[in-house]
């Protein structure tokens, strides 16, 4: 179920690396180098499969940009926040 803007903004208080715009939550992470960035992406990919939820993402050298929304709901849902939480745990280990 799609969350309303107020709920999303409240949840984002627990996710300081994430912003809400264009009907999705977005984060950008910087790593030491490409290898560390790609390593995090690989670990995140396994989480995505486990959650059966996949981000729109891109990386350029050591920068990883991630956008999460639930296409079926046409917006942000609890699934996005669950995956963001898993991503945060992976990124913290890598940094």
N, CA, C and O atoms as a CHARMM CRD file, in Angstrom:
* protein
*
  380
    1    1 UNK  N      0.83600  -1.18000   0.00000 PROA 1      0.00000
    2    1 UNK  CA     0.00000   0.00000   0.00000 PROA 1      0.00000
    3    1 UNK  C      0.88900   1.25500   0.00000 PROA 1      0.00000
    4    1 UNK  O      1.83300   1.36200   0.78200 PROA 1      0.00000
    5    2 UNK  N      0.57100   2.17300  -0.87100 PROA 2      0.00000
    6    2 UNK  CA     1.32700   3.42000  -0.99100 PROA 2      0.00000
    7    2 UNK  C      1.18000   4.25000   0.28400 PROA 2      0.00000
    8    2 UNK  O      0.08200   4.41300   0.81500 PROA 2      0.00000
    9    3 UNK  N      2.31200   4.77100   0.75900 PROA 3      0.00000
   10    3 UNK  CA     2.30700   5.61100   1.95700 PROA 3      0.00000
   11    3 UNK  C      2.06000   7.06300   1.56900 PROA 3      0.00000
   12    3 UNK  O      2.43500   7.49500   0.47900 PROA 3      0.00000
   13    4 UNK  N      1.41600   7.82000   2.47900 PROA 4      0.00000
   14    4 UNK  CA     1.20600   9.23900   2.18800 PROA 4      0.00000
   15    4 UNK  C      2.48000  10.02900   2.51700 PROA 4      0.00000
   16    4 UNK  O      3.37000   9.53300   3.20800 PROA 4      0.00000
   17    5 UNK  N      2.54700  11.25300   2.01600 PROA 5      0.00000
   18    5 UNK  CA     3.75100  12.07500   2.15800 PROA 5      0.00000
   19    5 UNK  C      4.15100  12.27100   3.62000 PROA 5      0.00000
   20    5 UNK  O      5.33500  12.20500   3.95100 PROA 5      0.00000
   21    6 UNK  N      3.18300  12.50800   4.48800 PROA 6      0.00000
   22    6 UNK  CA     3.48900  12.75300   5.90200 PROA 6      0.00000
   23    6 UNK  C      4.12900  11.51700   6.54400 PROA 6      0.00000
   24    6 UNK  O      5.07400  11.63900   7.32400 PROA 6      0.00000
   25    7 UNK  N      3.61600  10.33600   6.21700 PROA 7      0.00000
   26    7 UNK  CA     4.16900   9.08900   6.75800 PROA 7      0.00000
   27    7 UNK  C      5.58700   8.87700   6.23900 PROA 7      0.00000
   28    7 UNK  O      6.47500   8.48300   6.99500 PROA 7      0.00000
   29    8 UNK  N      5.79700   9.13800   4.95600 PROA 8      0.00000
   30    8 UNK  CA     7.12600   8.98000   4.36000 PROA 8      0.00000
   31    8 UNK  C      8.11700   9.92300   5.03900 PROA 8      0.00000
   32    8 UNK  O      9.21300   9.50900   5.41500 PROA 8      0.00000
   33    9 UNK  N      7.73400  11.18300   5.19500 PROA 9      0.00000
   34    9 UNK  CA     8.63200  12.16500   5.82100 PROA 9      0.00000
   35    9 UNK  C      8.96300  11.75900   7.26500 PROA 9      0.00000
   36    9 UNK  O     10.09600  11.92900   7.71400 PROA 9      0.00000
   37   10 UNK  N      7.98600  11.23100   7.97500 PROA 10     0.00000
   38   10 UNK  CA     8.22100  10.78500   9.35200 PROA 10     0.00000
   39   10 UNK  C      9.19100   9.60800   9.36800 PROA 10     0.00000
   40   10 UNK  O     10.11500   9.58100  10.18000 PROA 10     0.00000
   41   11 UNK  N      8.99000   8.63800   8.48200 PROA 11     0.00000
   42   11 UNK  CA     9.87900   7.47900   8.41600 PROA 11     0.00000
   43   11 UNK  C     11.29700   7.89000   8.03400 PROA 11     0.00000
   44   11 UNK  O     12.26700   7.29000   8.49600 PROA 11     0.00000
   45   12 UNK  N     11.41500   8.90200   7.19900 PROA 12     0.00000
   46   12 UNK  CA    12.74100   9.35000   6.75200 PROA 12     0.00000
   47   12 UNK  C     13.58200   9.92500   7.88900 PROA 12     0.00000
   48   12 UNK  O     14.80000  10.03800   7.75200 PROA 12     0.00000
   49   13 UNK  N     12.96600  10.28500   8.98900 PROA 13     0.00000
   50   13 UNK  CA    13.72800  10.76300  10.14100 PROA 13     0.00000
   51   13 UNK  C     14.72200   9.70100  10.60800 PROA 13     0.00000
   52   13 UNK  O     15.76000  10.03000  11.18200 PROA 13     0.00000
   53   14 UNK  N     14.40500   8.42700  10.36200 PROA 14     0.00000
   54   14 UNK  CA    15.29900   7.32000  10.71700 PROA 14     0.00000
   55   14 UNK  C     16.28100   6.97500   9.59600 PROA 14     0.00000
   56   14 UNK  O     17.10400   6.07200   9.74800 PROA 14     0.00000
   57   15 UNK  N     16.19900   7.68700   8.48100 PROA 15     0.00000
   58   15 UNK  CA    17.04000   7.41200   7.31300 PROA 15     0.00000
   59   15 UNK  C     17.67400   8.71600   6.81100 PROA 15     0.00000
   60   15 UNK  O     17.28800   9.22600   5.75900 PROA 15     0.00000
   61   16 UNK  N     18.63800   9.25300   7.55200 PROA 16     0.00000
   62   16 UNK  CA    19.19900  10.56400   7.19500 PROA 16     0.00000
   63   16 UNK  C     19.88600  10.60700   5.83000 PROA 16     0.00000
   64   16 UNK  O     20.04500  11.68700   5.26000 PROA 16     0.00000
   65   17 UNK  N     20.29500   9.46000   5.29800 PROA 17     0.00000
   66   17 UNK  CA    20.94900   9.43700   3.98100 PROA 17     0.00000
   67   17 UNK  C     19.95300   9.48700   2.82100 PROA 17     0.00000
   68   17 UNK  O     20.35400   9.60700   1.66300 PROA 17     0.00000
   69   18 UNK  N     18.67400   9.39700   3.12400 PROA 18     0.00000
   70   18 UNK  CA    17.65500   9.27700   2.08200 PROA 18     0.00000
   71   18 UNK  C     16.81000  10.54400   1.98600 PROA 18     0.00000
   72   18 UNK  O     16.55400  11.21700   2.98400 PROA 18     0.00000
   73   19 UNK  N     16.37900  10.85600   0.74700 PROA 19     0.00000
   74   19 UNK  CA    15.48400  11.98700   0.48500 PROA 19     0.00000
   75   19 UNK  C     14.26600  11.48000  -0.27800 PROA 19     0.00000
   76   19 UNK  O     14.33000  10.46900  -0.97700 PROA 19     0.00000
   77   20 UNK  N     13.16500  12.19500  -0.13200 PROA 20     0.00000
   78   20 UNK  CA    11.93300  11.82600  -0.82600 PROA 20     0.00000
   79   20 UNK  C     11.60900  12.89300  -1.86300 PROA 20     0.00000
   80   20 UNK  O     11.40400  14.05900  -1.52600 PROA 20     0.00000
   81   21 UNK  N     11.56400  12.48800  -3.11500 PROA 21     0.00000
   82   21 UNK  CA    11.11200  13.36300  -4.19900 PROA 21     0.00000
   83   21 UNK  C     10.77700  12.49800  -5.40400 PROA 21     0.00000
   84   21 UNK  O     11.22100  11.35400  -5.50500 PROA 21     0.00000
   85   22 UNK  N     10.00100  13.04900  -6.30700 PROA 22     0.00000
   86   22 UNK  CA     9.58100  12.34100  -7.52500 PROA 22     0.00000
   87   22 UNK  C      8.98900  10.96600  -7.21800 PROA 22     0.00000
   88   22 UNK  O      9.24500   9.99400  -7.92800 PROA 22     0.00000
   89   23 UNK  N      8.18300  10.90100  -6.13500 PROA 23     0.00000
   90   23 UNK  CA     7.42900   9.69600  -5.79400 PROA 23     0.00000
   91   23 UNK  C      8.31500   8.49700  -5.46100 PROA 23     0.00000
   92   23 UNK  O      7.91800   7.34900  -5.66300 PROA 23     0.00000
   93   24 UNK  N      9.52600   8.77300  -4.94400 PROA 24     0.00000
   94   24 UNK  CA    10.45900   7.70400  -4.58300 PROA 24     0.00000
   95   24 UNK  C     11.40200   8.21600  -3.49200 PROA 24     0.00000
   96   24 UNK  O     11.50700   9.41900  -3.25500 PROA 24     0.00000
   97   25 UNK  N     12.08800   7.27100  -2.83400 PROA 25     0.00000
   98   25 UNK  CA    13.14700   7.67600  -1.90900 PROA 25     0.00000
   99   25 UNK  C     14.48900   7.42200  -2.59100 PROA 25     0.00000
  100   25 UNK  O     14.66800   6.43600  -3.30500 PROA 25     0.00000
  101   26 UNK  N     15.41700   8.33200  -2.35100 PROA 26     0.00000
  102   26 UNK  CA    16.69700   8.33600  -3.06300 PROA 26     0.00000
  103   26 UNK  C     17.84600   8.46700  -2.06900 PROA 26     0.00000
  104   26 UNK  O     17.73900   9.16400  -1.06000 PROA 26     0.00000
  105   27 UNK  N     18.95300   7.77900  -2.37500 PROA 27     0.00000
  106   27 UNK  CA    20.16400   7.92800  -1.57100 PROA 27     0.00000
  107   27 UNK  C     21.37800   7.87800  -2.48900 PROA 27     0.00000
  108   27 UNK  O     21.33900   7.30700  -3.57900 PROA 27     0.00000
  109   28 UNK  N     22.44600   8.48500  -2.01900 PROA 28     0.00000
  110   28 UNK  CA    23.72000   8.45100  -2.73400 PROA 28     0.00000
  111   28 UNK  C     24.79700   8.10900  -1.70900 PROA 28     0.00000
  112   28 UNK  O     24.90400   8.75100  -0.66500 PROA 28     0.00000
  113   29 UNK  N     25.58900   7.08900  -2.02300 PROA 29     0.00000
  114   29 UNK  CA    26.63600   6.63700  -1.10900 PROA 29     0.00000
  115   29 UNK  C     27.98700   6.72400  -1.80700 PROA 29     0.00000
  116   29 UNK  O     28.11900   6.38200  -2.98300 PROA 29     0.00000
  117   30 UNK  N     28.98700   7.18700  -1.06100 PROA 30     0.00000
  118   30 UNK  CA    30.34100   7.28800  -1.60300 PROA 30     0.00000
  119   30 UNK  C     31.23300   6.28800  -0.89000 PROA 30     0.00000
  120   30 UNK  O     31.21400   6.18400   0.33600 PROA 30     0.00000
  121   31 UNK  N     32.00900   5.56000  -1.66400 PROA 31     0.00000
  122   31 UNK  CA    32.90700   4.54700  -1.13200 PROA 31     0.00000
  123   31 UNK  C     34.35600   4.94700  -1.39600 PROA 31     0.00000
  124   31 UNK  O     34.63500   5.90600  -2.11700 PROA 31     0.00000
  125   32 UNK  N     35.26000   4.19300  -0.79900 PROA 32     0.00000
  126   32 UNK  CA    36.70000   4.45300  -0.95400 PROA 32     0.00000
  127   32 UNK  C     37.13000   4.34000  -2.42200 PROA 32     0.00000
  128   32 UNK  O     37.93500   5.13500  -2.90700 PROA 32     0.00000
  129   33 UNK  N     36.58000   3.33500  -3.12100 PROA 33     0.00000
  130   33 UNK  CA    36.98600   3.08400  -4.50200 PROA 33     0.00000
  131   33 UNK  C     35.89900   2.26300  -5.21800 PROA 33     0.00000
  132   33 UNK  O     34.88100   1.91100  -4.62200 PROA 33     0.00000
  133   34 UNK  N     36.12900   1.97400  -6.46700 PROA 34     0.00000
  134   34 UNK  CA    35.15000   1.23300  -7.26700 PROA 34     0.00000
  135   34 UNK  C     34.91700  -0.16500  -6.69600 PROA 34     0.00000
  136   34 UNK  O     33.77900  -0.62900  -6.63400 PROA 34     0.00000
  137   35 UNK  N     35.99300  -0.83600  -6.28000 PROA 35     0.00000
  138   35 UNK  CA    35.88600  -2.20200  -5.76800 PROA 35     0.00000
  139   35 UNK  C     34.95300  -2.25600  -4.56300 PROA 35     0.00000
  140   35 UNK  O     34.10000  -3.13900  -4.47600 PROA 35     0.00000
  141   36 UNK  N     35.11200  -1.31700  -3.63500 PROA 36     0.00000
  142   36 UNK  CA    34.24900  -1.29700  -2.44900 PROA 36     0.00000
  143   36 UNK  C     32.79700  -0.99800  -2.82300 PROA 36     0.00000
  144   36 UNK  O     31.86700  -1.56800  -2.25100 PROA 36     0.00000
  145   37 UNK  N     32.61800  -0.10800  -3.77800 PROA 37     0.00000
  146   37 UNK  CA    31.27300   0.22300  -4.24800 PROA 37     0.00000
  147   37 UNK  C     30.62600  -1.00800  -4.87600 PROA 37     0.00000
  148   37 UNK  O     29.48000  -1.33900  -4.57100 PROA 37     0.00000
  149   38 UNK  N     31.36700  -1.68300  -5.75200 PROA 38     0.00000
  150   38 UNK  CA    30.82000  -2.85500  -6.43300 PROA 38     0.00000
  151   38 UNK  C     30.55000  -3.98800  -5.44400 PROA 38     0.00000
  152   38 UNK  O     29.57900  -4.73100  -5.59200 PROA 38     0.00000
  153   39 UNK  N     31.40600  -4.11500  -4.44300 PROA 39     0.00000
  154   39 UNK  CA    31.20000  -5.12400  -3.40300 PROA 39     0.00000
  155   39 UNK  C     29.87900  -4.87100  -2.67400 PROA 39     0.00000
  156   39 UNK  O     29.10600  -5.79900  -2.43800 PROA 39     0.00000
  157   40 UNK  N     29.62900  -3.61200  -2.32100 PROA 40     0.00000
  158   40 UNK  CA    28.36300  -3.26800  -1.65300 PROA 40     0.00000
  159   40 UNK  C     27.18500  -3.55900  -2.57500 PROA 40     0.00000
  160   40 UNK  O     26.16500  -4.08700  -2.13200 PROA 40     0.00000
  161   41 UNK  N     27.32100  -3.21800  -3.85300 PROA 41     0.00000
  162   41 UNK  CA    26.23700  -3.47600  -4.80800 PROA 41     0.00000
  163   41 UNK  C     25.93500  -4.97200  -4.89400 PROA 41     0.00000
  164   41 UNK  O     24.77200  -5.36700  -4.98000 PROA 41     0.00000
  165   42 UNK  N     26.96700  -5.79200  -4.87200 PROA 42     0.00000
  166   42 UNK  CA    26.76900  -7.25000  -4.93000 PROA 42     0.00000
  167   42 UNK  C     25.99900  -7.72800  -3.71000 PROA 42     0.00000
  168   42 UNK  O     25.07200  -8.53000  -3.82500 PROA 42     0.00000
  169   43 UNK  N     26.38600  -7.23500  -2.54500 PROA 43     0.00000
  170   43 UNK  CA    25.69700  -7.63300  -1.31700 PROA 43     0.00000
  171   43 UNK  C     24.25800  -7.12500  -1.30900 PROA 43     0.00000
  172   43 UNK  O     23.34700  -7.82600  -0.86600 PROA 43     0.00000
  173   44 UNK  N     24.06200  -5.91400  -1.79600 PROA 44     0.00000
  174   44 UNK  CA    22.70400  -5.35100  -1.87700 PROA 44     0.00000
  175   44 UNK  C     21.84700  -6.18100  -2.83000 PROA 44     0.00000
  176   44 UNK  O     20.66100  -6.39000  -2.57700 PROA 44     0.00000
  177   45 UNK  N     22.44300  -6.65200  -3.92200 PROA 45     0.00000
  178   45 UNK  CA    21.70100  -7.45300  -4.90100 PROA 45     0.00000
  179   45 UNK  C     21.10900  -8.70700  -4.25400 PROA 45     0.00000
  180   45 UNK  O     19.97900  -9.08700  -4.56100 PROA 45     0.00000
  181   46 UNK  N     21.86200  -9.34700  -3.36600 PROA 46     0.00000
  182   46 UNK  CA    21.34500 -10.52900  -2.67200 PROA 46     0.00000
  183   46 UNK  C     20.16400 -10.15700  -1.77400 PROA 46     0.00000
  184   46 UNK  O     19.18800 -10.90300  -1.68700 PROA 46     0.00000
  185   47 UNK  N     20.25400  -9.00200  -1.10600 PROA 47     0.00000
  186   47 UNK  CA    19.13000  -8.53200  -0.27400 PROA 47     0.00000
  187   47 UNK  C     17.90500  -8.25900  -1.13900 PROA 47     0.00000
  188   47 UNK  O     16.78300  -8.59600  -0.76200 PROA 47     0.00000
  189   48 UNK  N     18.12500  -7.65100  -2.29500 PROA 48     0.00000
  190   48 UNK  CA    17.01300  -7.35100  -3.20400 PROA 48     0.00000
  191   48 UNK  C     16.28200  -8.62500  -3.60200 PROA 48     0.00000
  192   48 UNK  O     15.05200  -8.67100  -3.62100 PROA 48     0.00000
  193   49 UNK  N     17.04700  -9.64700  -3.91500 PROA 49     0.00000
  194   49 UNK  CA    16.43100 -10.93100  -4.27700 PROA 49     0.00000
  195   49 UNK  C     15.66000 -11.50700  -3.09500 PROA 49     0.00000
  196   49 UNK  O     14.55300 -12.02000  -3.26300 PROA 49     0.00000
  197   50 UNK  N     16.24000 -11.42500  -1.90500 PROA 50     0.00000
  198   50 UNK  CA    15.57800 -11.95200  -0.70300 PROA 50     0.00000
  199   50 UNK  C     14.27100 -11.21100  -0.43800 PROA 50     0.00000
  200   50 UNK  O     13.29500 -11.81300   0.01000 PROA 50     0.00000
  201   51 UNK  N     14.24900  -9.91000  -0.71300 PROA 51     0.00000
  202   51 UNK  CA    13.05300  -9.09200  -0.49300 PROA 51     0.00000
  203   51 UNK  C     12.11400  -9.12400  -1.70300 PROA 51     0.00000
  204   51 UNK  O     10.98500  -8.63700  -1.63700 PROA 51     0.00000
  205   52 UNK  N     12.59700  -9.70300  -2.80700 PROA 52     0.00000
  206   52 UNK  CA    11.87300  -9.67300  -4.08600 PROA 52     0.00000
  207   52 UNK  C     11.45500  -8.23500  -4.40800 PROA 52     0.00000
  208   52 UNK  O     10.31000  -7.96800  -4.77300 PROA 52     0.00000
  209   53 UNK  N     12.40600  -7.33100  -4.26300 PROA 53     0.00000
  210   53 UNK  CA    12.17000  -5.90500  -4.48700 PROA 53     0.00000
  211   53 UNK  C     13.48100  -5.32300  -5.00200 PROA 53     0.00000
  212   53 UNK  O     14.53300  -5.52700  -4.39600 PROA 53     0.00000
  213   54 UNK  N     13.42400  -4.61100  -6.09900 PROA 54     0.00000
  214   54 UNK  CA    14.65300  -4.22000  -6.78200 PROA 54     0.00000
  215   54 UNK  C     14.70700  -2.71500  -7.01600 PROA 54     0.00000
  216   54 UNK  O     13.72400  -2.10600  -7.43800 PROA 54     0.00000
  217   55 UNK  N     15.86900  -2.12100  -6.73700 PROA 55     0.00000
  218   55 UNK  CA    16.00600  -0.66700  -6.88500 PROA 55     0.00000
  219   55 UNK  C     16.29800  -0.26500  -8.31900 PROA 55     0.00000
  220   55 UNK  O     16.70500  -1.08700  -9.14000 PROA 55     0.00000
  221   56 UNK  N     16.08900   0.99400  -8.60300 PROA 56     0.00000
  222   56 UNK  CA    16.70400   1.61200  -9.76400 PROA 56     0.00000
  223   56 UNK  C     18.00400   2.16800  -9.20800 PROA 56     0.00000
  224   56 UNK  O     17.99100   2.92200  -8.23500 PROA 56     0.00000
  225   57 UNK  N     19.11100   1.80700  -9.80900 PROA 57     0.00000
  226   57 UNK  CA    20.38500   2.27700  -9.27200 PROA 57     0.00000
  227   57 UNK  C     21.40100   2.46500 -10.36700 PROA 57     0.00000
  228   57 UNK  O     21.26500   1.94600 -11.47500 PROA 57     0.00000
  229   58 UNK  N     22.43800   3.23200 -10.02200 PROA 58     0.00000
  230   58 UNK  CA    23.55300   3.42800 -10.94700 PROA 58     0.00000
  231   58 UNK  C     24.80000   3.66700 -10.12200 PROA 58     0.00000
  232   58 UNK  O     24.73400   4.09100  -8.96900 PROA 58     0.00000
  233   59 UNK  N     25.93300   3.38700 -10.73300 PROA 59     0.00000
  234   59 UNK  CA    27.16100   3.73300 -10.05100 PROA 59     0.00000
  235   59 UNK  C     28.14300   4.30800 -11.05200 PROA 59     0.00000
  236   59 UNK  O     28.18900   3.91800 -12.21900 PROA 59     0.00000
  237   60 UNK  N     28.91500   5.23700 -10.55800 PROA 60     0.00000
  238   60 UNK  CA    29.98600   5.83600 -11.32600 PROA 60     0.00000
  239   60 UNK  C     31.20400   5.83200 -10.41500 PROA 60     0.00000
  240   60 UNK  O     31.24000   6.53800  -9.40700 PROA 60     0.00000
  241   61 UNK  N     32.18800   5.04300 -10.77200 PROA 61     0.00000
  242   61 UNK  CA    33.39800   4.81500  -9.98200 PROA 61     0.00000
  243   61 UNK  C     33.04400   4.43900  -8.54400 PROA 61     0.00000
  244   61 UNK  O     32.69000   3.28800  -8.28700 PROA 61     0.00000
  245   62 UNK  N     33.13200   5.38400  -7.59800 PROA 62     0.00000
  246   62 UNK  CA    32.90800   5.04300  -6.19200 PROA 62     0.00000
  247   62 UNK  C     31.59300   5.58600  -5.63700 PROA 62     0.00000
  248   62 UNK  O     31.38000   5.57100  -4.42500 PROA 62     0.00000
  249   63 UNK  N     30.71200   6.06300  -6.51200 PROA 63     0.00000
  250   63 UNK  CA    29.43100   6.62800  -6.09100 PROA 63     0.00000
  251   63 UNK  C     28.29400   5.68400  -6.50900 PROA 63     0.00000
  252   63 UNK  O     28.19900   5.27900  -7.66800 PROA 63     0.00000
  253   64 UNK  N     27.45200   5.35100  -5.55700 PROA 64     0.00000
  254   64 UNK  CA    26.28000   4.51700  -5.81500 PROA 64     0.00000
  255   64 UNK  C     25.03300   5.35700  -5.55600 PROA 64     0.00000
  256   64 UNK  O     24.85500   5.90000  -4.46600 PROA 64     0.00000
  257   65 UNK  N     24.17600   5.45800  -6.56300 PROA 65     0.00000
  258   65 UNK  CA    22.90500   6.17100  -6.42800 PROA 65     0.00000
  259   65 UNK  C     21.78000   5.14500  -6.47800 PROA 65     0.00000
  260   65 UNK  O     21.73700   4.28900  -7.36200 PROA 65     0.00000
  261   66 UNK  N     20.87600   5.24700  -5.51800 PROA 66     0.00000
  262   66 UNK  CA    19.78100   4.27900  -5.40300 PROA 66     0.00000
  263   66 UNK  C     18.45200   5.02200  -5.32100 PROA 66     0.00000
  264   66 UNK  O     18.31600   6.00200  -4.58900 PROA 66     0.00000
  265   67 UNK  N     17.47400   4.53600  -6.08500 PROA 67     0.00000
  266   67 UNK  CA    16.10200   5.04100  -6.03400 PROA 67     0.00000
  267   67 UNK  C     15.17900   3.86800  -5.72600 PROA 67     0.00000
  268   67 UNK  O     15.23600   2.83000  -6.38400 PROA 67     0.00000
  269   68 UNK  N     14.33800   4.04400  -4.72800 PROA 68     0.00000
  270   68 UNK  CA    13.38100   3.00400  -4.35100 PROA 68     0.00000
  271   68 UNK  C     11.95600   3.51600  -4.43500 PROA 68     0.00000
  272   68 UNK  O     11.63000   4.57900  -3.90600 PROA 68     0.00000
  273   69 UNK  N     11.11600   2.75200  -5.10400 PROA 69     0.00000
  274   69 UNK  CA     9.66800   2.94200  -5.08100 PROA 69     0.00000
  275   69 UNK  C      9.05500   1.60100  -5.45000 PROA 69     0.00000
  276   69 UNK  O      9.72700   0.72600  -5.99500 PROA 69     0.00000
  277   70 UNK  N      7.79300   1.45300  -5.15100 PROA 70     0.00000
  278   70 UNK  CA     7.09600   0.20400  -5.44200 PROA 70     0.00000
  279   70 UNK  C      6.22400   0.44200  -6.66900 PROA 70     0.00000
  280   70 UNK  O      5.20700   1.13300  -6.59700 PROA 70     0.00000
  281   71 UNK  N      6.62800  -0.13200  -7.78500 PROA 71     0.00000
  282   71 UNK  CA     5.95400   0.14500  -9.05500 PROA 71     0.00000
  283   71 UNK  C      4.47200  -0.23600  -9.02100 PROA 71     0.00000
  284   71 UNK  O      3.63200   0.49300  -9.54800 PROA 71     0.00000
  285   72 UNK  N      4.14900  -1.37600  -8.40200 PROA 72     0.00000
  286   72 UNK  CA     2.74700  -1.81500  -8.32300 PROA 72     0.00000
  287   72 UNK  C      1.87400  -0.79000  -7.60200 PROA 72     0.00000
  288   72 UNK  O      0.71500  -0.58800  -7.96400 PROA 72     0.00000
  289   73 UNK  N      2.44000  -0.14200  -6.57600 PROA 73     0.00000
  290   73 UNK  CA     1.68100   0.82300  -5.77700 PROA 73     0.00000
  291   73 UNK  C      1.80500   2.24200  -6.31800 PROA 73     0.00000
  292   73 UNK  O      1.13300   3.15800  -5.84400 PROA 73     0.00000
  293   74 UNK  N      2.67700   2.41700  -7.32100 PROA 74     0.00000
  294   74 UNK  CA     2.92400   3.74300  -7.91900 PROA 74     0.00000
  295   74 UNK  C      3.39900   4.75300  -6.87300 PROA 74     0.00000
  296   74 UNK  O      2.97200   5.90800  -6.86800 PROA 74     0.00000
  297   75 UNK  N      4.28900   4.29700  -5.98800 PROA 75     0.00000
  298   75 UNK  CA     4.84000   5.18800  -4.97300 PROA 75     0.00000
  299   75 UNK  C      5.63600   4.42800  -3.93900 PROA 75     0.00000
  300   75 UNK  O      6.01100   3.27500  -4.15100 PROA 75     0.00000
  301   76 UNK  N      5.89000   5.07500  -2.82500 PROA 76     0.00000
  302   76 UNK  CA     6.70700   4.51200  -1.75500 PROA 76     0.00000
  303   76 UNK  C      5.82500   3.71300  -0.79200 PROA 76     0.00000
  304   76 UNK  O      4.75800   4.16500  -0.37600 PROA 76     0.00000
  305   77 UNK  N      6.30400   2.51500  -0.45100 PROA 77     0.00000
  306   77 UNK  CA     5.59000   1.63700   0.47600 PROA 77     0.00000
  307   77 UNK  C      6.54700   1.18500   1.58400 PROA 77     0.00000
  308   77 UNK  O      7.72600   1.53900   1.58600 PROA 77     0.00000
  309   78 UNK  N      6.02400   0.41000   2.50800 PROA 78     0.00000
  310   78 UNK  CA     6.87100  -0.15000   3.56300 PROA 78     0.00000
  311   78 UNK  C      7.96300  -1.05800   2.98600 PROA 78     0.00000
  312   78 UNK  O      9.03700  -1.18400   3.57500 PROA 78     0.00000
  313   79 UNK  N      7.69500  -1.69000   1.84000 PROA 79     0.00000
  314   79 UNK  CA     8.71500  -2.52200   1.19100 PROA 79     0.00000
  315   79 UNK  C      9.97600  -1.71500   0.90100 PROA 79     0.00000
  316   79 UNK  O     11.09300  -2.21000   1.04900 PROA 79     0.00000
  317   80 UNK  N      9.78100  -0.46900   0.48700 PROA 80     0.00000
  318   80 UNK  CA    10.92500   0.38900   0.16900 PROA 80     0.00000
  319   80 UNK  C     11.74700   0.70400   1.41900 PROA 80     0.00000
  320   80 UNK  O     12.97700   0.72100   1.38000 PROA 80     0.00000
  321   81 UNK  N     11.05600   0.94900   2.51100 PROA 81     0.00000
  322   81 UNK  CA    11.77500   1.24300   3.75200 PROA 81     0.00000
  323   81 UNK  C     12.47200   0.01200   4.30800 PROA 81     0.00000
  324   81 UNK  O     13.55000   0.12600   4.89100 PROA 81     0.00000
  325   82 UNK  N     11.87500  -1.16500   4.13900 PROA 82     0.00000
  326   82 UNK  CA    12.53500  -2.40100   4.58500 PROA 82     0.00000
  327   82 UNK  C     13.82000  -2.63000   3.78800 PROA 82     0.00000
  328   82 UNK  O     14.84700  -3.00800   4.35200 PROA 82     0.00000
  329   83 UNK  N     13.75700  -2.40000   2.48300 PROA 83     0.00000
  330   83 UNK  CA    14.94900  -2.57100   1.66100 PROA 83     0.00000
  331   83 UNK  C     15.97700  -1.47900   1.97100 PROA 83     0.00000
  332   83 UNK  O     17.17600  -1.75800   2.00900 PROA 83     0.00000
  333   84 UNK  N     15.53000  -0.25700   2.19000 PROA 84     0.00000
  334   84 UNK  CA    16.44600   0.83200   2.55200 PROA 84     0.00000
  335   84 UNK  C     17.18600   0.49000   3.85000 PROA 84     0.00000
  336   84 UNK  O     18.37900   0.76100   3.98300 PROA 84     0.00000
  337   85 UNK  N     16.47500  -0.09700   4.78900 PROA 85     0.00000
  338   85 UNK  CA    17.09300  -0.50300   6.06200 PROA 85     0.00000
  339   85 UNK  C     18.17800  -1.55600   5.82300 PROA 85     0.00000
  340   85 UNK  O     19.25500  -1.48300   6.41400 PROA 85     0.00000
  341   86 UNK  N     17.89700  -2.52500   4.96500 PROA 86     0.00000
  342   86 UNK  CA    18.88600  -3.56100   4.64100 PROA 86     0.00000
  343   86 UNK  C     20.09300  -2.94800   3.92500 PROA 86     0.00000
  344   86 UNK  O     21.23600  -3.31900   4.19200 PROA 86     0.00000
  345   87 UNK  N     19.82800  -2.01300   3.02000 PROA 87     0.00000
  346   87 UNK  CA    20.90500  -1.32200   2.29600 PROA 87     0.00000
  347   87 UNK  C     21.78500  -0.54300   3.26100 PROA 87     0.00000
  348   87 UNK  O     23.01100  -0.57400   3.16100 PROA 87     0.00000
  349   88 UNK  N     21.15300   0.15000   4.19100 PROA 88     0.00000
  350   88 UNK  CA    21.90700   0.92400   5.18400 PROA 88     0.00000
  351   88 UNK  C     22.84900   0.00700   5.97600 PROA 88     0.00000
  352   88 UNK  O     24.00400   0.36400   6.21100 PROA 88     0.00000
  353   89 UNK  N     22.37300  -1.14600   6.37800 PROA 89     0.00000
  354   89 UNK  CA    23.19700  -2.07400   7.15600 PROA 89     0.00000
  355   89 UNK  C     24.41500  -2.52700   6.34500 PROA 89     0.00000
  356   89 UNK  O     25.51100  -2.65700   6.89000 PROA 89     0.00000
  357   90 UNK  N     24.22400  -2.76200   5.06400 PROA 90     0.00000
  358   90 UNK  CA    25.32700  -3.18700   4.19100 PROA 90     0.00000
  359   90 UNK  C     26.31700  -2.03900   3.99800 PROA 90     0.00000
  360   90 UNK  O     27.52700  -2.23700   4.10600 PROA 90     0.00000
  361   91 UNK  N     25.81900  -0.86600   3.72000 PROA 91     0.00000
  362   91 UNK  CA    26.68400   0.28800   3.45800 PROA 91     0.00000
  363   91 UNK  C     27.50400   0.65100   4.69100 PROA 91     0.00000
  364   91 UNK  O     28.67600   1.00900   4.57000 PROA 91     0.00000
  365   92 UNK  N     26.90300   0.56300   5.87300 PROA 92     0.00000
  366   92 UNK  CA    27.63100   0.85900   7.10800 PROA 92     0.00000
  367   92 UNK  C     28.83900  -0.04300   7.28100 PROA 92     0.00000
  368   92 UNK  O     29.89800   0.41500   7.70800 PROA 92     0.00000
  369   93 UNK  N     28.69300  -1.32300   6.95400 PROA 93     0.00000
  370   93 UNK  CA    29.79300  -2.27900   7.06300 PROA 93     0.00000
  371   93 UNK  C     30.90000  -1.93400   6.07000 PROA 93     0.00000
  372   93 UNK  O     32.08700  -2.04700   6.37800 PROA 93     0.00000
  373   94 UNK  N     30.49200  -1.51200   4.87200 PROA 94     0.00000
  374   94 UNK  CA    31.46000  -1.23300   3.81200 PROA 94     0.00000
  375   94 UNK  C     32.26300   0.05000   4.06600 PROA 94     0.00000
  376   94 UNK  O     33.42400   0.14800   3.66900 PROA 94     0.00000
  377   95 UNK  N     31.64000   1.02800   4.72600 PROA 95     0.00000
  378   95 UNK  CA    32.29300   2.33600   4.88100 PROA 95     0.00000
  379   95 UNK  C     33.43200   2.32000   5.86700 PROA 95     0.00000
  380   95 UNK  O     34.06700   3.35000   6.09300 PROA 95     0.00000
